[in-house]
mmCIF file of C-alpha atoms in Angstrom:
data_model
loop_
_atom_site.group_PDB
_atom_site.id
_atom_site.type_symbol
_atom_site.label_atom_id
_atom_site.label_comp_id
_atom_site.label_asym_id
_atom_site.label_seq_id
_atom_site.Cartn_x
_atom_site.Cartn_y
_atom_site.Cartn_z
ATOM 1 C CA MET C 24 -24.629 -53.231 28.381
ATOM 2 C CA LYS C 25 -28.000 -54.859 27.503
ATOM 3 C CA LEU C 26 -28.211 -58.640 26.953
ATOM 4 C CA LEU C 27 -30.710 -60.294 24.597
ATOM 5 C CA ASN C 28 -31.382 -63.805 26.156
ATOM 6 C CA THR C 29 -30.917 -66.370 23.334
ATOM 7 C CA GLY C 30 -29.309 -69.203 25.479
ATOM 8 C CA LEU C 31 -29.002 -72.820 24.305
ATOM 9 C CA PRO C 32 -31.370 -74.376 26.961
ATOM 10 C CA SER C 33 -34.336 -72.895 25.179
ATOM 11 C CA ARG C 34 -34.033 -75.544 22.434
ATOM 12 C CA HIS C 35 -35.076 -78.275 24.925
ATOM 13 C CA TYR C 36 -38.222 -76.477 26.001
ATOM 14 C CA PRO C 37 -40.581 -78.214 23.456
ATOM 15 C CA ALA C 38 -39.228 -81.752 24.178
ATOM 16 C CA ALA C 39 -39.478 -81.211 27.917
ATOM 17 C CA LEU C 40 -42.951 -79.830 27.503
ATOM 18 C CA GLY C 41 -43.931 -82.932 25.392
ATOM 19 C CA LEU C 42 -42.483 -85.265 28.026
ATOM 20 C CA VAL C 43 -44.355 -83.527 30.822
ATOM 21 C CA SER C 44 -47.555 -83.639 28.771
ATOM 22 C CA ALA C 45 -47.126 -87.395 28.069
ATOM 23 C CA LEU C 46 -46.544 -88.143 31.733
ATOM 24 C CA ALA C 47 -49.551 -86.051 32.654
ATOM 25 C CA VAL C 48 -51.744 -87.994 30.180
ATOM 26 C CA LEU C 49 -50.498 -91.324 31.483
ATOM 27 C CA ALA C 50 -51.030 -90.203 35.029
ATOM 28 C CA ALA C 51 -54.506 -88.975 34.310
ATOM 29 C CA GLY C 52 -55.706 -91.753 31.963
ATOM 30 C CA GLY C 53 -53.889 -94.661 33.413
ATOM 31 C CA LEU C 54 -52.647 -97.392 31.155
ATOM 32 C CA ASN C 55 -55.600 -97.413 28.825
ATOM 33 C CA ALA C 56 -55.121 -97.508 25.100
ATOM 34 C CA LEU C 57 -55.885 -93.813 24.512
ATOM 35 C CA ALA C 58 -53.338 -92.676 27.080
ATOM 36 C CA LEU C 59 -50.757 -95.044 25.688
ATOM 37 C CA VAL C 60 -51.275 -93.632 22.198
ATOM 38 C CA ALA C 61 -51.539 -89.949 23.191
ATOM 39 C CA ALA C 62 -48.472 -89.925 25.426
ATOM 40 C CA PRO C 63 -45.993 -91.021 22.707
ATOM 41 C CA LEU C 64 -47.618 -88.608 20.238
ATOM 42 C CA LEU C 65 -47.220 -85.716 22.641
ATOM 43 C CA LEU C 66 -43.615 -86.692 23.278
ATOM 44 C CA LEU C 67 -42.957 -86.993 19.538
ATOM 45 C CA ALA C 68 -44.627 -83.660 18.888
ATOM 46 C CA GLY C 69 -42.454 -82.038 21.551
ATOM 47 C CA VAL C 70 -39.304 -83.558 20.060
ATOM 48 C CA LEU C 71 -40.259 -82.465 16.518
ATOM 49 C CA LEU C 72 -41.176 -79.009 17.733
ATOM 50 C CA GLY C 73 -37.866 -78.796 19.593
ATOM 51 C CA ARG C 74 -35.956 -79.790 16.471
ATOM 52 C CA GLN C 75 -37.817 -77.162 14.443
ATOM 53 C CA LEU C 76 -37.115 -74.587 17.120
ATOM 54 C CA VAL C 77 -33.456 -75.606 17.097
ATOM 55 C CA LYS C 78 -33.327 -75.123 13.326
ATOM 56 C CA LYS C 79 -34.971 -71.708 13.593
ATOM 57 C CA GLU C 80 -32.637 -70.703 16.407
ATOM 58 C CA ALA C 81 -29.642 -71.889 14.429
ATOM 59 C CA ALA C 82 -30.875 -69.941 11.403
ATOM 60 C CA MET C 83 -31.382 -66.871 13.582
ATOM 61 C CA GLN C 84 -27.914 -67.205 15.077
ATOM 62 C CA GLN C 85 -26.470 -67.594 11.597
ATOM 63 C CA ALA C 86 -28.382 -64.506 10.420
ATOM 64 C CA ILE C 87 -27.101 -62.538 13.401
ATOM 65 C CA ALA C 88 -23.567 -63.736 12.730
ATOM 66 C CA ASP C 89 -23.895 -62.813 9.064
ATOM 67 C CA PHE C 90 -25.283 -59.394 10.036
ATOM 68 C CA LEU C 91 -22.447 -58.774 12.452
ATOM 69 C CA ALA C 92 -19.958 -59.964 9.853
ATOM 70 C CA SER C 93 -21.455 -57.614 7.270
ATOM 71 C CA GLN C 94 -21.318 -54.732 9.755
ATOM 72 C CA THR C 95 -17.721 -55.560 10.542
ATOM 73 C CA SER C 96 -16.926 -55.779 6.835
ATOM 74 C CA LEU C 97 -18.721 -52.471 6.304
ATOM 75 C CA GLY C 98 -16.661 -50.846 9.027
ATOM 76 C CA GLU C 99 -13.426 -52.393 7.766
ATOM 77 C CA GLN C 100 -13.994 -51.534 4.092
ATOM 78 C CA VAL C 101 -16.200 -48.418 3.896
ATOM 79 C CA VAL C 102 -14.987 -46.408 6.890
ATOM 80 C CA PRO C 103 -11.322 -46.490 5.749
ATOM 81 C CA VAL C 104 -12.443 -45.194 2.340
ATOM 82 C CA TRP C 105 -14.287 -42.357 4.066
ATOM 83 C CA CYS C 106 -11.244 -41.650 6.183
ATOM 84 C CA ASN C 107 -8.981 -41.679 3.126
ATOM 85 C CA HIS C 108 -11.256 -39.258 1.275
ATOM 86 C CA ILE C 109 -11.374 -36.923 4.259
ATOM 87 C CA GLU C 110 -7.614 -37.191 4.743
ATOM 88 C CA ALA C 111 -7.001 -36.503 1.034
ATOM 89 C CA SER C 112 -9.281 -33.462 1.178
ATOM 90 C CA ARG C 113 -7.620 -32.258 4.371
ATOM 91 C CA SER C 114 -4.171 -32.742 2.854
ATOM 92 C CA GLN C 115 -5.111 -30.922 -0.353
ATOM 93 C CA MET C 116 -6.644 -28.074 1.621
ATOM 94 C CA GLU C 117 -3.581 -27.876 3.844
ATOM 95 C CA GLN C 118 -1.219 -27.831 0.861
ATOM 96 C CA ALA C 119 -3.308 -25.212 -0.953
ATOM 97 C CA VAL C 120 -3.591 -22.986 2.107
ATOM 98 C CA ASN C 121 0.120 -23.362 2.863
ATOM 99 C CA ALA C 122 0.979 -22.460 -0.736
ATOM 100 C CA LEU C 123 -1.379 -19.498 -0.581
ATOM 101 C CA SER C 124 0.119 -18.444 2.738
ATOM 102 C CA GLU C 125 3.598 -18.608 1.219
ATOM 103 C CA ARG C 126 2.430 -16.455 -1.682
ATOM 104 C CA PHE C 127 0.876 -13.963 0.703
ATOM 105 C CA GLY C 128 4.052 -14.058 2.754
ATOM 106 C CA GLY C 129 6.027 -13.222 -0.392
ATOM 107 C CA ILE C 130 3.614 -10.381 -1.101
ATOM 108 C CA VAL C 131 4.102 -9.088 2.437
ATOM 109 C CA ASP C 132 7.889 -9.213 1.995
ATOM 110 C CA LYS C 133 7.686 -7.380 -1.334
ATOM 111 C CA LEU C 134 5.316 -4.825 0.161
ATOM 112 C CA GLY C 135 7.711 -4.382 3.050
ATOM 113 C CA GLU C 136 10.590 -3.799 0.631
ATOM 114 C CA ALA C 137 8.473 -1.375 -1.396
ATOM 115 C CA LEU C 138 7.444 0.344 1.824
ATOM 116 C CA ARG C 139 11.062 0.697 2.923
ATOM 117 C CA THR C 140 11.965 2.099 -0.494
ATOM 118 C CA ALA C 141 9.013 4.490 -0.391
ATOM 119 C CA SER C 142 9.997 5.540 3.129
ATOM 120 C CA GLN C 143 13.551 6.220 1.998
ATOM 121 C CA GLU C 144 12.313 8.218 -0.988
ATOM 122 C CA THR C 145 9.884 10.135 1.210
ATOM 123 C CA ASP C 146 12.642 10.824 3.722
ATOM 124 C CA SER C 147 14.901 11.985 0.883
ATOM 125 C CA ILE C 148 12.156 14.397 -0.191
ATOM 126 C CA ASP C 149 11.239 15.676 3.242
ATOM 127 C CA SER C 150 14.524 15.858 5.099
ATOM 128 C CA GLY C 151 18.261 16.100 4.705
ATOM 129 C CA ASP C 152 20.532 18.557 2.924
ATOM 130 C CA GLU C 153 20.166 16.528 -0.270
ATOM 131 C CA GLY C 154 16.384 16.283 0.053
ATOM 132 C CA LEU C 155 14.157 17.621 -2.662
ATOM 133 C CA VAL C 156 12.698 20.244 -0.344
ATOM 134 C CA ALA C 157 16.171 21.424 0.661
ATOM 135 C CA VAL C 158 17.289 21.490 -2.990
ATOM 136 C CA PHE C 159 14.209 23.517 -3.864
ATOM 137 C CA ALA C 160 14.919 25.962 -1.028
ATOM 138 C CA ARG C 161 18.556 26.371 -2.137
ATOM 139 C CA SER C 162 17.509 26.765 -5.775
ATOM 140 C CA GLU C 163 14.934 29.363 -4.803
ATOM 141 C CA GLN C 164 17.555 31.212 -2.756
ATOM 142 C CA THR C 165 20.147 31.048 -5.563
ATOM 143 C CA LEU C 166 17.717 32.185 -8.245
ATOM 144 C CA GLY C 167 16.502 34.920 -5.916
ATOM 145 C CA ALA C 168 20.112 36.086 -5.584
ATOM 146 C CA VAL C 169 20.417 36.109 -9.399
ATOM 147 C CA VAL C 170 17.267 38.219 -9.674
ATOM 148 C CA SER C 171 18.577 40.553 -6.965
ATOM 149 C CA ALA C 172 21.899 40.865 -8.811
ATOM 150 C CA GLN C 173 20.062 41.766 -12.005
ATOM 151 C CA GLN C 174 17.990 44.316 -10.132
ATOM 152 C CA ASN C 175 21.162 45.802 -8.597
ATOM 153 C CA ALA C 176 22.773 45.945 -12.037
ATOM 154 C CA MET C 177 19.691 47.722 -13.350
ATOM 155 C CA SER C 178 19.884 50.186 -10.480
ATOM 156 C CA SER C 179 23.569 50.836 -11.278
ATOM 157 C CA MET C 180 22.782 51.441 -14.945
ATOM 158 C CA VAL C 181 19.929 53.797 -14.027
ATOM 159 C CA ASN C 182 22.275 55.687 -11.679
ATOM 160 C CA MET C 183 24.899 55.901 -14.423
ATOM 161 C CA LEU C 184 22.260 57.189 -16.852
ATOM 162 C CA GLU C 185 21.221 59.831 -14.357
ATOM 163 C CA ARG C 186 24.849 60.842 -13.894
ATOM 164 C CA VAL C 187 25.358 61.107 -17.658
ATOM 165 C CA ARG C 188 22.197 63.149 -17.954
ATOM 166 C CA GLY C 189 23.561 65.349 -15.181
ATOM 167 C CA LEU C 190 26.432 66.303 -17.527
ATOM 168 C CA GLU C 191 23.944 68.192 -19.713
ATOM 169 C CA SER C 192 23.862 71.019 -17.183
ATOM 170 C CA PHE C 193 27.661 71.299 -17.362
ATOM 171 C CA ILE C 194 27.435 71.314 -21.169
ATOM 172 C CA ASN C 195 24.965 74.157 -21.008
ATOM 173 C CA GLU C 196 27.329 76.045 -18.707
ATOM 174 C CA LEU C 197 30.237 75.393 -21.085
ATOM 175 C CA GLU C 198 28.130 76.640 -23.997
ATOM 176 C CA GLY C 199 27.320 79.775 -21.999
ATOM 177 C CA MET C 200 30.980 80.278 -21.171
ATOM 178 C CA ALA C 201 31.949 79.846 -24.856
ATOM 179 C CA PHE C 202 29.271 82.365 -25.796
ATOM 180 C CA GLU C 203 30.632 84.819 -23.209
ATOM 181 C CA VAL C 204 34.183 84.311 -24.518
ATOM 182 C CA ALA C 205 33.009 85.046 -28.080
ATOM 183 C CA LYS C 206 31.106 88.073 -26.858
ATOM 184 C CA ILE C 207 34.133 89.384 -24.926
ATOM 185 C CA ALA C 208 36.333 88.783 -27.995
ATOM 186 C CA GLN C 209 33.907 90.738 -30.160
ATOM 187 C CA GLN C 210 33.810 93.610 -27.702
ATOM 188 C CA SER C 211 37.614 93.518 -27.404
ATOM 189 C CA THR C 212 37.892 93.746 -31.177
ATOM 190 C CA LEU C 213 35.645 96.787 -31.253
ATOM 191 C CA LEU C 214 37.631 98.288 -28.402
ATOM 192 C CA SER C 215 40.940 97.689 -30.241
ATOM 193 C CA LEU C 216 39.525 99.317 -33.378
ATOM 194 C CA ASN C 217 38.496 102.373 -31.408
ATOM 195 C CA ALA C 218 41.954 102.483 -29.809
ATOM 196 C CA ALA C 219 43.619 102.279 -33.235
ATOM 197 C CA ILE C 220 41.465 105.092 -34.510
ATOM 198 C CA GLU C 221 42.353 107.282 -31.542
ATOM 199 C CA ALA C 222 46.060 106.412 -31.966
ATOM 200 C CA ALA C 223 45.893 107.479 -35.605
ATOM 201 C CA ARG C 224 44.366 110.786 -34.613
ATOM 202 C CA ALA C 225 47.128 111.366 -32.088
ATOM 203 C CA GLY C 226 49.718 111.027 -34.790
ATOM 204 C CA GLU C 227 53.305 110.438 -33.846
ATOM 205 C CA GLN C 228 52.494 110.439 -30.198
ATOM 206 C CA GLY C 229 49.936 107.700 -30.520
ATOM 207 C CA ARG C 230 52.142 105.320 -32.505
ATOM 208 C CA GLY C 231 53.063 103.199 -29.523
ATOM 209 C CA PHE C 232 49.484 102.994 -28.425
ATOM 210 C CA ALA C 233 48.573 101.902 -31.969
ATOM 211 C CA VAL C 234 50.958 98.940 -31.666
ATOM 212 C CA VAL C 235 49.301 97.942 -28.406
ATOM 213 C CA ALA C 236 45.872 98.317 -29.942
ATOM 214 C CA LYS C 237 46.960 96.125 -32.876
ATOM 215 C CA GLU C 238 48.204 93.374 -30.571
ATOM 216 C CA PHE C 239 45.057 93.641 -28.497
ATOM 217 C CA ARG C 240 42.956 93.284 -31.641
ATOM 218 C CA MET C 241 44.948 90.225 -32.700
ATOM 219 C CA LEU C 242 44.462 88.722 -29.224
ATOM 220 C CA SER C 243 40.716 89.374 -29.277
ATOM 221 C CA THR C 244 40.498 87.837 -32.762
ATOM 222 C CA GLN C 245 42.325 84.747 -31.503
ATOM 223 C CA SER C 246 40.042 84.661 -28.452
ATOM 224 C CA GLY C 247 36.999 84.799 -30.737
ATOM 225 C CA LYS C 248 38.325 81.865 -32.749
ATOM 226 C CA THR C 249 39.011 79.963 -29.515
ATOM 227 C CA GLY C 250 35.467 80.700 -28.306
ATOM 228 C CA LYS C 251 34.013 79.425 -31.562
ATOM 229 C CA SER C 252 36.175 76.304 -31.318
ATOM 230 C CA MET C 253 35.040 75.786 -27.738
ATOM 231 C CA ALA C 254 31.424 76.192 -28.763
ATOM 232 C CA GLU C 255 31.926 73.684 -31.578
ATOM 233 C CA LYS C 256 33.597 71.167 -29.236
ATOM 234 C CA VAL C 257 30.883 71.645 -26.636
ATOM 235 C CA ARG C 258 28.245 71.070 -29.315
ATOM 236 C CA HIS C 259 29.926 67.816 -30.402
ATOM 237 C CA ILE C 260 30.263 66.707 -26.787
ATOM 238 C CA SER C 261 26.621 67.565 -26.159
ATOM 239 C CA GLU C 262 25.528 65.562 -29.189
ATOM 240 C CA ALA C 263 27.698 62.604 -28.076
ATOM 241 C CA ILE C 264 26.256 62.781 -24.572
ATOM 242 C CA VAL C 265 22.716 62.919 -25.941
ATOM 243 C CA GLN C 266 23.401 59.921 -28.196
ATOM 244 C CA THR C 267 25.034 58.081 -25.299
ATOM 245 C CA CYS C 268 22.045 58.807 -23.077
ATOM 246 C CA ALA C 269 19.690 57.549 -25.783
ATOM 247 C CA VAL C 270 21.714 54.350 -26.234
ATOM 248 C CA VAL C 271 21.977 53.816 -22.482
ATOM 249 C CA GLN C 272 18.247 54.550 -22.081
ATOM 250 C CA THR C 273 17.414 51.960 -24.748
ATOM 251 C CA ALA C 274 19.771 49.436 -23.147
ATOM 252 C CA VAL C 275 18.272 50.100 -19.716
ATOM 253 C CA GLU C 276 14.738 49.666 -21.033
ATOM 254 C CA GLN C 277 15.637 46.452 -22.873
ATOM 255 C CA ARG C 278 17.552 45.061 -19.929
ATOM 256 C CA ASP C 279 14.756 46.041 -17.555
ATOM 257 C CA LYS C 280 12.280 44.258 -19.806
ATOM 258 C CA ARG C 281 14.512 41.178 -19.974
ATOM 259 C CA ALA C 282 14.984 41.319 -16.214
ATOM 260 C CA HIS C 283 11.236 41.382 -15.641
ATOM 261 C CA THR C 284 10.772 38.552 -18.149
ATOM 262 C CA THR C 285 13.559 36.540 -16.517
ATOM 263 C CA GLU C 286 12.157 37.169 -13.056
ATOM 264 C CA ALA C 287 8.675 36.123 -14.176
ATOM 265 C CA SER C 288 10.100 32.999 -15.849
ATOM 266 C CA ILE C 289 12.098 32.103 -12.747
ATOM 267 C CA LYS C 290 9.048 32.589 -10.546
ATOM 268 C CA GLN C 291 6.963 30.438 -12.913
ATOM 269 C CA VAL C 292 9.631 27.714 -12.937
ATOM 270 C CA LEU C 293 9.845 27.819 -9.146
ATOM 271 C CA THR C 294 6.060 27.701 -8.882
ATOM 272 C CA ASP C 295 5.853 24.714 -11.252
ATOM 273 C CA PHE C 296 8.729 22.997 -9.494
ATOM 274 C CA LYS C 297 7.080 23.658 -6.126
ATOM 275 C CA GLY C 298 3.818 22.186 -7.444
ATOM 276 C CA ILE C 299 5.623 19.082 -8.706
ATOM 277 C CA THR C 300 7.459 18.790 -5.389
ATOM 278 C CA ASP C 301 4.214 19.066 -3.427
ATOM 279 C CA LYS C 302 2.507 16.486 -5.661
ATOM 280 C CA LEU C 303 5.486 14.141 -5.425
ATOM 281 C CA GLN C 304 5.571 14.567 -1.668
ATOM 282 C CA SER C 305 1.830 13.946 -1.440
ATOM 283 C CA ALA C 306 2.087 10.916 -3.747
ATOM 284 C CA SER C 307 4.970 9.509 -1.707
ATOM 285 C CA GLY C 308 2.998 9.946 1.502
ATOM 286 C CA LEU C 309 -0.098 8.380 -0.062
ATOM 287 C CA LEU C 310 1.967 5.479 -1.414
ATOM 288 C CA LYS C 311 3.458 4.933 2.015
ATOM 289 C CA GLU C 312 0.035 5.043 3.665
ATOM 290 C CA GLU C 313 -1.526 2.691 1.101
ATOM 291 C CA SER C 314 1.415 0.304 1.407
ATOM 292 C CA HIS C 315 0.881 0.188 5.178
ATOM 293 C CA GLY C 316 -2.825 -0.478 4.608
ATOM 294 C CA ILE C 317 -2.235 -3.247 2.059
ATOM 295 C CA GLN C 318 0.401 -4.849 4.251
ATOM 296 C CA ALA C 319 -2.003 -4.801 7.198
ATOM 297 C CA GLU C 320 -4.767 -6.346 5.062
ATOM 298 C CA VAL C 321 -2.491 -9.122 3.818
ATOM 299 C CA ASN C 322 -1.259 -9.798 7.344
ATOM 300 C CA GLN C 323 -4.872 -10.004 8.499
ATOM 301 C CA ALA C 324 -5.594 -12.398 5.626
ATOM 302 C CA LEU C 325 -2.685 -14.564 6.775
ATOM 303 C CA VAL C 326 -4.128 -14.571 10.279
ATOM 304 C CA GLU C 327 -7.535 -15.565 8.912
ATOM 305 C CA MET C 328 -5.902 -18.407 6.974
ATOM 306 C CA GLN C 329 -5.013 -20.043 10.259
ATOM 307 C CA PHE C 330 -8.505 -21.553 10.091
ATOM 308 C CA GLN C 331 -6.781 -24.360 8.208
ATOM 309 C CA ASP C 332 -5.056 -25.452 11.430
ATOM 310 C CA ARG C 333 -8.383 -25.646 13.250
ATOM 311 C CA VAL C 334 -10.071 -27.470 10.362
ATOM 312 C CA SER C 335 -7.131 -29.865 10.098
ATOM 313 C CA GLN C 336 -7.334 -30.665 13.826
ATOM 314 C CA ILE C 337 -11.084 -31.283 13.622
ATOM 315 C CA LEU C 338 -10.780 -33.492 10.538
ATOM 316 C CA THR C 339 -7.930 -35.438 12.118
ATOM 317 C CA GLN C 340 -10.068 -36.072 15.201
ATOM 318 C CA VAL C 341 -13.036 -37.082 13.009
ATOM 319 C CA ILE C 342 -10.813 -39.520 11.100
ATOM 320 C CA GLY C 343 -9.555 -40.989 14.388
ATOM 321 C CA ASN C 344 -13.098 -41.376 15.740
ATOM 322 C CA MET C 345 -14.281 -42.951 12.483
ATOM 323 C CA GLY C 346 -11.353 -45.345 12.715
ATOM 324 C CA ARG C 347 -12.720 -46.634 16.047
ATOM 325 C CA LEU C 348 -16.012 -47.710 14.457
ATOM 326 C CA PRO C 349 -14.578 -50.898 12.865
ATOM 327 C CA GLU C 350 -13.103 -51.816 16.263
ATOM 328 C CA VAL C 351 -16.530 -51.477 17.924
ATOM 329 C CA LEU C 352 -18.244 -53.577 15.242
ATOM 330 C CA GLN C 353 -15.522 -56.213 15.403
ATOM 331 C CA ALA C 354 -15.838 -56.336 19.201
ATOM 332 C CA GLN C 355 -19.608 -56.969 18.848
ATOM 333 C CA GLN C 356 -18.944 -59.813 16.393
ATOM 334 C CA GLN C 357 -16.341 -61.411 18.665
ATOM 335 C CA ALA C 358 -18.622 -61.111 21.716
ATOM 336 C CA HIS C 359 -21.491 -62.823 19.858
ATOM 337 C CA ALA C 360 -19.215 -65.575 18.575
ATOM 338 C CA HIS C 361 -17.885 -66.162 22.087
ATOM 339 C CA SER C 362 -21.076 -65.987 24.134
ATOM 340 C CA GLY C 363 -23.786 -66.467 21.563
ATOM 341 C CA GLN C 364 -25.430 -63.341 22.872
ATOM 342 C CA LEU C 365 -25.916 -60.142 20.880
ATOM 343 C CA GLN C 366 -24.538 -57.209 22.821
ATOM 344 C CA SER C 367 -25.694 -53.696 21.854
ATOM 345 C CA HIS C 368 -23.108 -50.908 22.037
ATOM 346 C CA ASP C 369 -24.015 -47.748 23.924
ATOM 347 C CA PRO C 370 -23.152 -44.726 21.647
ATOM 348 C CA GLN C 371 -22.609 -42.577 24.722
ATOM 349 C CA ASP C 372 -19.305 -44.357 25.314
ATOM 350 C CA MET C 373 -18.017 -43.250 21.898
ATOM 351 C CA LEU C 374 -19.447 -39.752 22.394
ATOM 352 C CA ASP C 375 -17.630 -39.470 25.716
ATOM 353 C CA GLU C 376 -14.387 -40.611 24.102
ATOM 354 C CA MET C 377 -14.886 -38.070 21.313
ATOM 355 C CA LYS C 378 -15.517 -35.291 23.822
ATOM 356 C CA LYS C 379 -12.254 -36.035 25.604
ATOM 357 C CA SER C 380 -10.311 -35.333 22.391
ATOM 358 C CA TYR C 381 -11.824 -31.864 21.812
ATOM 359 C CA VAL C 382 -9.394 -28.933 22.064
ATOM 360 C CA MET C 383 -11.648 -26.059 20.916
ATOM 361 C CA ALA C 384 -14.766 -24.548 22.445
ATOM 362 C CA ASP C 385 -16.597 -24.750 19.103
ATOM 363 C CA GLN C 386 -16.363 -28.539 19.187
ATOM 364 C CA HIS C 387 -18.044 -28.682 22.585
ATOM 365 C CA VAL C 388 -20.823 -26.367 21.348
ATOM 366 C CA ILE C 389 -21.436 -28.550 18.292
ATOM 367 C CA HIS C 390 -21.257 -31.675 20.466
ATOM 368 C CA GLN C 391 -24.099 -30.285 22.582
ATOM 369 C CA GLY C 392 -26.158 -29.586 19.443
ATOM 370 C CA GLY C 393 -25.593 -25.808 19.457
ATOM 371 C CA GLN C 394 -24.628 -23.471 16.630
ATOM 372 C CA VAL C 395 -21.250 -21.801 16.373
ATOM 373 C CA GLN C 396 -21.350 -18.020 15.970
ATOM 374 C CA SER C 397 -19.168 -16.550 13.237
ATOM 375 C CA SER C 398 -16.179 -14.854 14.820
ATOM 376 C CA ALA C 399 -15.613 -12.420 11.965
ATOM 377 C CA ALA C 400 -17.698 -11.010 9.182
ATOM 378 C CA VAL C 401 -16.776 -12.041 5.685
ATOM 379 C CA THR C 402 -15.155 -9.199 3.816
ATOM 380 C CA ASP C 403 -14.291 -8.750 0.166
ATOM 381 C CA ILE C 404 -10.564 -8.664 -0.442
ATOM 382 C CA SER C 405 -9.260 -7.414 -3.788
ATOM 383 C CA PHE C 406 -5.826 -8.612 -4.868
ATOM 384 C CA PHE C 407 -3.885 -6.522 -7.372
#
C-alpha cells in the first residue's frame, strides 16, 4: 500500500518558519527599531500563511472526502444496477435456453418414437411370416400354383382333344367295314340270284336248293340294309366327332389365350407389387436412416446448448467480482476518514481474487490477455 503524506503537523510549518525568522532577525539586528518591527511582521506573516495553508489543507481534505464519498456512492448505486442488468440478462438467457432445450428434448423424444415406429414397420416389411416380403413370396408362390394349374388343365384339354381326334381313324375303319359289309351283301344277293336261276333249271330236284337260295337272298338283303345303316350311323358319329373336335379346339384356343393373358396379368401385378415393395422398403430404410441423422443432430445441438452453463458461471463470477468494488471503495473512504491519509488500492489484489474463482481454462487465457480459440465451427442447422 502507498501512503500520500498529508499529516496535520504540516499546518504549523509557516508559523514555525515565521518564528524562526523573527528570532533570527532579532539575533542579527539586536534590539534596534528595524529588528523590532521586522520580527513581529515575519511572525505575523508566518501565522497568516499557516492559517491560509490550514484552510487549503482543510479544503483539500474535504475535496478528497467528497471524492471518496462520490466513488463510494458510485460503487453502491451504479455497480448494483450493472449487476442487476447482467443478472437479468443471464436469467433471461438461461430461461430461454432451458425452454429451447426442453423443446429440443421433446423433438428428440418424438423422433425416437417415430424411429421406433419406423423400425417396427421396417422389421415388419423385412422379416417375419407376416412381413410384406414374406406375404409377397407366398402370394407369388400361390399365384404361380394357379398358373401351373391352368397350364395343367390346358395340357389335359389338349390331350383330350388329341384322343378325340384319334377316334377319326376308328371312324374311317368303321366306314370301311360298313362298305365291306354292303359289298358282301351285294355279292351275296347276286350269288343267291344265280343259285335261284340254277335251281329253276334243275326243276323238281332243285326246289329245295331254291328255298335255300331265297333265304340266302333275304339274308344278304338284310345285311345290305344293316351295312347302309352302319354307314349312316358312322357318318353321323363322324360328323359329331368333327363338331366336337372343332368346339374343343375353339375352347382350347380361347382358354389358352385367357391363360396367357391371365399369366401376363399376374406377372405384371407381381412385378408392380414387387416394385412397390422395394420402394416401400427403400423408403422405410431411408426414413430410418434420416431419423437417426436428425436425432443425432438434435442431440449435438443439445450438447452445444450447454454453453449456457459456462456463460452463466462466468456471468455469476463477474457479478460477484463487481459486487466487491463497492466494498473496496468504502474501505478507502473509511481509511481516509480514520487516518486522514489517502490509501491507493492495488488492482492486483482484486485480479488475484478473481483468478482464484476461475473454473475454466478459457477464463485463465482471457485473464492473461490471450484470445480463446473457437472449439467448434459454426454450422447451419435447419429445423423442420
